[in-house]
Short mmCIF file of C-alpha atoms in Angstrom, two decimals:
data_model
loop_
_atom_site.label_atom_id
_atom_site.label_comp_id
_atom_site.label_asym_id
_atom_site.label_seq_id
_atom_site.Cartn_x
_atom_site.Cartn_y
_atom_site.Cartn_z
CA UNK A 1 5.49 18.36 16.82
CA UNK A 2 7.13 14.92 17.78
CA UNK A 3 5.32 11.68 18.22
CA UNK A 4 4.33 11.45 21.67
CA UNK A 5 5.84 9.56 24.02
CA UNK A 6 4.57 6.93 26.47
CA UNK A 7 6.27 4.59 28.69
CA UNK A 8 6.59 1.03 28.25
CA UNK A 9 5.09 -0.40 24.78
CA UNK A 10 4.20 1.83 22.33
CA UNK A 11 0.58 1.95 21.37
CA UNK A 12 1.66 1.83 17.47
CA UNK A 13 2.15 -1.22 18.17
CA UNK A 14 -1.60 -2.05 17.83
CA UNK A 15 -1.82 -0.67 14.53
CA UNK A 16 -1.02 -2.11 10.89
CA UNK A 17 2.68 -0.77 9.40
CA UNK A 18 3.60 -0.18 6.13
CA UNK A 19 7.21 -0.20 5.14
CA UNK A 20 8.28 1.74 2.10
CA UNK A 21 12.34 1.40 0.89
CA UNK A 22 14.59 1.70 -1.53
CA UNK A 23 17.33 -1.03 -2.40
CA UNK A 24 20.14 0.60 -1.17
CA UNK A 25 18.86 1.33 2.04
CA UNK A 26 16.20 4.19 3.00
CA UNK A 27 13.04 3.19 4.02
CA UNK A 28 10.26 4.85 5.98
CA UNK A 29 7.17 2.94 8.25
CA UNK A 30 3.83 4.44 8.36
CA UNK A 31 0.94 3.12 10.62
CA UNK A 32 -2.49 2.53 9.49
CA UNK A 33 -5.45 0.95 11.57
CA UNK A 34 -8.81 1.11 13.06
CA UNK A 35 -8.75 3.59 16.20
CA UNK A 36 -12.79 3.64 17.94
CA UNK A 37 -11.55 4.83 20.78
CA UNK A 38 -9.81 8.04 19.13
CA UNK A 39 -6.77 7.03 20.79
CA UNK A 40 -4.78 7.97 17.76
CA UNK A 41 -4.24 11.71 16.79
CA UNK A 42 -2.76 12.40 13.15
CA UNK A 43 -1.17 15.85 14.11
CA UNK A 44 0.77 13.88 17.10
CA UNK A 45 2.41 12.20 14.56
CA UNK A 46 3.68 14.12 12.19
CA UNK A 47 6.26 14.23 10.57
CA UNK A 48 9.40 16.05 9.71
CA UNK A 49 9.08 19.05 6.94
CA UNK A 50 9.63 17.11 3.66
CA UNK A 51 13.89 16.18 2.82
CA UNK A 52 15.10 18.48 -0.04
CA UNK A 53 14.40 17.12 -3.90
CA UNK A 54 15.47 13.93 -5.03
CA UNK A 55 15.57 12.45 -1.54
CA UNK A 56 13.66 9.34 -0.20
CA UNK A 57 10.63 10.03 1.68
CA UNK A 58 7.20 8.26 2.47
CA UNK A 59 4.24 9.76 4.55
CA UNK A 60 0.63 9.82 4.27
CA UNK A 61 -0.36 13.01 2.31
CA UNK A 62 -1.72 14.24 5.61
CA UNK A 63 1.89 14.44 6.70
CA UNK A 64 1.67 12.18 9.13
CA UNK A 65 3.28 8.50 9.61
CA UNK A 66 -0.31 7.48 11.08
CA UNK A 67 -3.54 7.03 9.82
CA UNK A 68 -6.96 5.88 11.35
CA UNK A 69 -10.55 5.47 11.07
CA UNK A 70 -13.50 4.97 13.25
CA UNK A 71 -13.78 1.49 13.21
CA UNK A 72 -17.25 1.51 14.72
CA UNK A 73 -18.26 3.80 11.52
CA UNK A 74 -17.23 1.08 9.33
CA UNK A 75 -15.42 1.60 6.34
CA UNK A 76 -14.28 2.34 2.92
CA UNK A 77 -11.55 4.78 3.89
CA UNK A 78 -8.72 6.06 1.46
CA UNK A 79 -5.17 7.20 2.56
CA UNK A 80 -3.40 9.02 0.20
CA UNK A 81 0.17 8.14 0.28
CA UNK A 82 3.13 10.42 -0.35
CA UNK A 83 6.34 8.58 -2.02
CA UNK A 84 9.12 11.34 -3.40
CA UNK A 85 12.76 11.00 -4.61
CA UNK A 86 11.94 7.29 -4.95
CA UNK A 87 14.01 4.90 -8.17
CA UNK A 88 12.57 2.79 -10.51
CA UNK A 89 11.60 0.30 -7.60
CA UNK A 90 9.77 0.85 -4.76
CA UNK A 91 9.55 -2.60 -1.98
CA UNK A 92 6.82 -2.63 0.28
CA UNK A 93 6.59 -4.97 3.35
CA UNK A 94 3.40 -4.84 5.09
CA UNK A 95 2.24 -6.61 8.64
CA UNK A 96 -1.55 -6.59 9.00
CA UNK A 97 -3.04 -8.16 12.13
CA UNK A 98 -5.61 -11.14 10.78
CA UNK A 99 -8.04 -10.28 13.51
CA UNK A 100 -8.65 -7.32 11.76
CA UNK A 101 -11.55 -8.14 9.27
CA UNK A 102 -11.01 -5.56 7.01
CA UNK A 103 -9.36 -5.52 3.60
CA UNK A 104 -5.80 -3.34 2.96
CA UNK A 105 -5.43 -2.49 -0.57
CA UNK A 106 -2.48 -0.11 -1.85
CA UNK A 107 -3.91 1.32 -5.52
CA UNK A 108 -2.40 3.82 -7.87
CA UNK A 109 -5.29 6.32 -8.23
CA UNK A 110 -3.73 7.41 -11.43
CA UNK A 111 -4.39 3.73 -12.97
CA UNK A 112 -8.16 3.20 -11.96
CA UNK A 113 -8.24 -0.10 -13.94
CA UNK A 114 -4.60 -1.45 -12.36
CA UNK A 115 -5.01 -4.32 -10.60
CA UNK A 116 -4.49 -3.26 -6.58
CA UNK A 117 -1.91 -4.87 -4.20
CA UNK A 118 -3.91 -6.79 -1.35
CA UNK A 119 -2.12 -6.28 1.77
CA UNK A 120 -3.03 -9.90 2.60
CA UNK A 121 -3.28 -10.92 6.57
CA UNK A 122 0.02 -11.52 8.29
CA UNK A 123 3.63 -10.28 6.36
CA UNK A 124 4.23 -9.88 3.45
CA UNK A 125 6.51 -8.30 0.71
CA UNK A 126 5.94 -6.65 -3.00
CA UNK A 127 7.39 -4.23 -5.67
CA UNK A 128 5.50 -1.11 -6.86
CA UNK A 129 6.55 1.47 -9.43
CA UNK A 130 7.73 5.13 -8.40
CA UNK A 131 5.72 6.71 -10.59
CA UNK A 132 2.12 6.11 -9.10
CA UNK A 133 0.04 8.19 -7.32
CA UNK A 134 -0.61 5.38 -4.42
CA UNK A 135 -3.05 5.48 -1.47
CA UNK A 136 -4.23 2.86 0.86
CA UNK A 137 -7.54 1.97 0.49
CA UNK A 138 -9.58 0.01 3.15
CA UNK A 139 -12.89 -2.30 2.81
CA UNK A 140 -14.86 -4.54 4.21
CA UNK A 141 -14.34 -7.10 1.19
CA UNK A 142 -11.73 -7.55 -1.04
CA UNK A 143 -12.81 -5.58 -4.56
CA UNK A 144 -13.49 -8.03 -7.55
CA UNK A 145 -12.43 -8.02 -11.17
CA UNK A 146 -16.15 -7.44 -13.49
CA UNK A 147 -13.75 -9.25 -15.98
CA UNK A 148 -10.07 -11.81 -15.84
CA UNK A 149 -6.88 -9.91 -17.27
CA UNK A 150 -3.72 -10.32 -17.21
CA UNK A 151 -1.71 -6.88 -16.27
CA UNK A 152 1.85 -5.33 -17.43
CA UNK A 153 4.40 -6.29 -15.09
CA UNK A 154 5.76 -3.40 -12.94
CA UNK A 155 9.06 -2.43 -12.89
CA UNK A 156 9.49 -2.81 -16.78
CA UNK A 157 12.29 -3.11 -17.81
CA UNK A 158 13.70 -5.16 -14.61
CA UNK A 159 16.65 -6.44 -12.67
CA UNK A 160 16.11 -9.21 -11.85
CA UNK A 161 12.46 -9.07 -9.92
CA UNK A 162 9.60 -8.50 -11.38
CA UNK A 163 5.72 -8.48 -10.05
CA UNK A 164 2.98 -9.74 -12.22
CA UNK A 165 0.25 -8.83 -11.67
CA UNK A 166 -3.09 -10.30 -13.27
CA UNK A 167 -7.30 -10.53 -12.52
CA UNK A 168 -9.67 -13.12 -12.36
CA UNK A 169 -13.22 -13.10 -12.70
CA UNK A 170 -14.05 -16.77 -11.23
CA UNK A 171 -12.29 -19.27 -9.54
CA UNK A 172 -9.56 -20.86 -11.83
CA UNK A 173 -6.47 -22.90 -11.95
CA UNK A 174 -3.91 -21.26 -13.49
CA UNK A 175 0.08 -21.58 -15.30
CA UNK A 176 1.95 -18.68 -15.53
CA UNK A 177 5.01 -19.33 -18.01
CA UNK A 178 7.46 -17.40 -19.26
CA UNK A 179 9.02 -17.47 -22.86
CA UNK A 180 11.87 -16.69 -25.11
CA UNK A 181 11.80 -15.17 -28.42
CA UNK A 182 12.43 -18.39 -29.80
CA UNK A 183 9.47 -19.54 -28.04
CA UNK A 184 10.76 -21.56 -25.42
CA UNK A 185 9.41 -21.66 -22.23
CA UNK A 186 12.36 -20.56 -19.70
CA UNK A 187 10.47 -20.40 -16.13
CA UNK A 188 7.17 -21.06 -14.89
CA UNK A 189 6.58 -18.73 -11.95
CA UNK A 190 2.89 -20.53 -11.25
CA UNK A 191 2.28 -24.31 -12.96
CA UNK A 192 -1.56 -25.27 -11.89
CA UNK A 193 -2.52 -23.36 -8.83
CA UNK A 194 -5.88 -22.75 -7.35
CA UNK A 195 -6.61 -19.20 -7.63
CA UNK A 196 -9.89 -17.63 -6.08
CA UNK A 197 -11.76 -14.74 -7.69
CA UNK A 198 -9.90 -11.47 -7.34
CA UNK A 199 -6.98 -9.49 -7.71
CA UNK A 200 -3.32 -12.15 -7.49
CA UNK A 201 -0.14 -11.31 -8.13
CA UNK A 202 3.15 -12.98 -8.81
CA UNK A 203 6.88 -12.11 -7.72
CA UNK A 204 8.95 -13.41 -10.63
CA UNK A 205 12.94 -13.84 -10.27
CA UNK A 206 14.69 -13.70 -13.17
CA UNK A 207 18.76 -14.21 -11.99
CA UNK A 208 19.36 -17.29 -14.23
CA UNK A 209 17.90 -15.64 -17.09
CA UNK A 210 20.34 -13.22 -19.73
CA UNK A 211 19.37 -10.00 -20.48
CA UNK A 212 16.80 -9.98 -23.45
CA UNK A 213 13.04 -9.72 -24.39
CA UNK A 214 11.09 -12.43 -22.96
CA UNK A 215 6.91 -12.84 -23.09
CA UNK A 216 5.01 -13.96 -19.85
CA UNK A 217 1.56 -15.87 -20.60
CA UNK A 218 -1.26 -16.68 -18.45
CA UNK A 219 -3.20 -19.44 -18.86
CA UNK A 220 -6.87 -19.79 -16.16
CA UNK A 221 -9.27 -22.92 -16.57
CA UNK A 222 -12.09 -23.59 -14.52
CA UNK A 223 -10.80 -25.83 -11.53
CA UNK A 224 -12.93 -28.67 -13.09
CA UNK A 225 -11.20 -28.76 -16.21
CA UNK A 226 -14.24 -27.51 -17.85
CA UNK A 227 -15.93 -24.24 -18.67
CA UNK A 228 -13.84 -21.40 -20.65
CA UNK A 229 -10.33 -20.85 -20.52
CA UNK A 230 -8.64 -17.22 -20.49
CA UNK A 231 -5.31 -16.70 -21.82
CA UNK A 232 -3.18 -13.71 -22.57
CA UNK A 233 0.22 -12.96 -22.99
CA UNK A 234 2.50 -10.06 -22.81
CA UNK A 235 6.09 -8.73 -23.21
CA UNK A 236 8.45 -7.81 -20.35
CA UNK A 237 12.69 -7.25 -20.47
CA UNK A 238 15.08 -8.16 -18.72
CA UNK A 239 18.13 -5.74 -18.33
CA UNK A 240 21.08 -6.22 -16.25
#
């Protein structure tokens, strides 16, 4: 059945949205939020049958473009997400109201270990691969590495944006710097910022670079200058 209808504002509105696209044009919003009044019924929203194969399309496995929990249960809840017919590059712009206390997390439950994108408070934008099997998880506090690492960039090979993603374990200042094969550092995407504990994640643009093999190495002190120091590197390319 269609959404239903009311007059005036629409009561999505007071819910979180999700925007899923493609970079030559299709996108698809889907609505996720607290509802302890029930307000909210799945089935009113769902959606069209599925497009034919190879075609863009985003829903919540449910079928739905909306999702809700109890918020006077509390939480975790997990949202299965439905991407198909998607490219190499997935962008996802989120909006998420900062009065709600709760932490958004979009994880690939086929990559346990992956480091999630937090759908921080406010707007904000990011690039996921095609291939996951992504569902939005929600907490009451943001979930913490048991260990710093420093994770494959996603898409890989790339043109010309590229996330990087990477843990840490404690509070650190970190450089993230990017190198040639001759060893020569060509960008630095991050150059001493304060990073709390937890799961970060850096949008790197690469449009002055040429095409080639390039490394990307993080470097995390303690914010006193003291204590141990984790660094790790690893290999990304550029193709245009």
């Amino acid at each position: 059945p269609p959404p239903r209808t009311f007059p005036g504002a629409s009561p999505l509105g007071s819910l979180h949205t999700i925007r899923f696209s493609l970079p030559d044009g299709p996108a698809q919003t889907l609505y996720v939020g607290p509802d302890p009044g029930g307000e909210f019924h799945a089935s009113s929203y769902e959606m069209p049958p599925a497009p034919p194969a190879g075609s863009f399309d985003a829903r919540f496995a449910t079928g739905s473009m909306v999702a809700t929990f109890d918020g006077a249960a509390g939480v975790p809840a997990v949202f299965p997400v439905s991407l198909r017919g998607a490219s190499q590059m997935v962008e996802v712009h989120w909006r998420i109201d900062s009065q709600d206390r709760n932490v958004y997390t979009l994880v690939d439950r086929k990559a346990p270990n992956s480091v999630p994108l937090v759908l921080t408070p406010g707007e904000g934008t990011a690039v996921i691969a095609r291939g996951g099997d992504w569902a939005v998880r929600v907490s009451a506090s943001a979930p913490l590495p048991s260990s710093s690492a420093l994770l494959q960039n996603y898409p890989n090979p790339f043109n010309p944006v590229t996330t990087i993603p990477y843990a840490l374990a404690a509070p650190a200042t970190v450089t993230l710097t990017v190198y040639n094969l001759l060893g020569e550092a060509v960008a630095t995407p991050e150059a001493g910022v304060d990073r709390t504990a937890g799961y970060h994640q850096v949008a790197f643009d690469a449009s002055r670079l040429a095409s080639g093999i390039y490394y990307y190495q993080l470097r995390a002190v303690a914010p006193s200058g003291e204590g141990a120091v984790f660094q790790s590197a690893k290999k990304f390319v550029l193709m245009k």
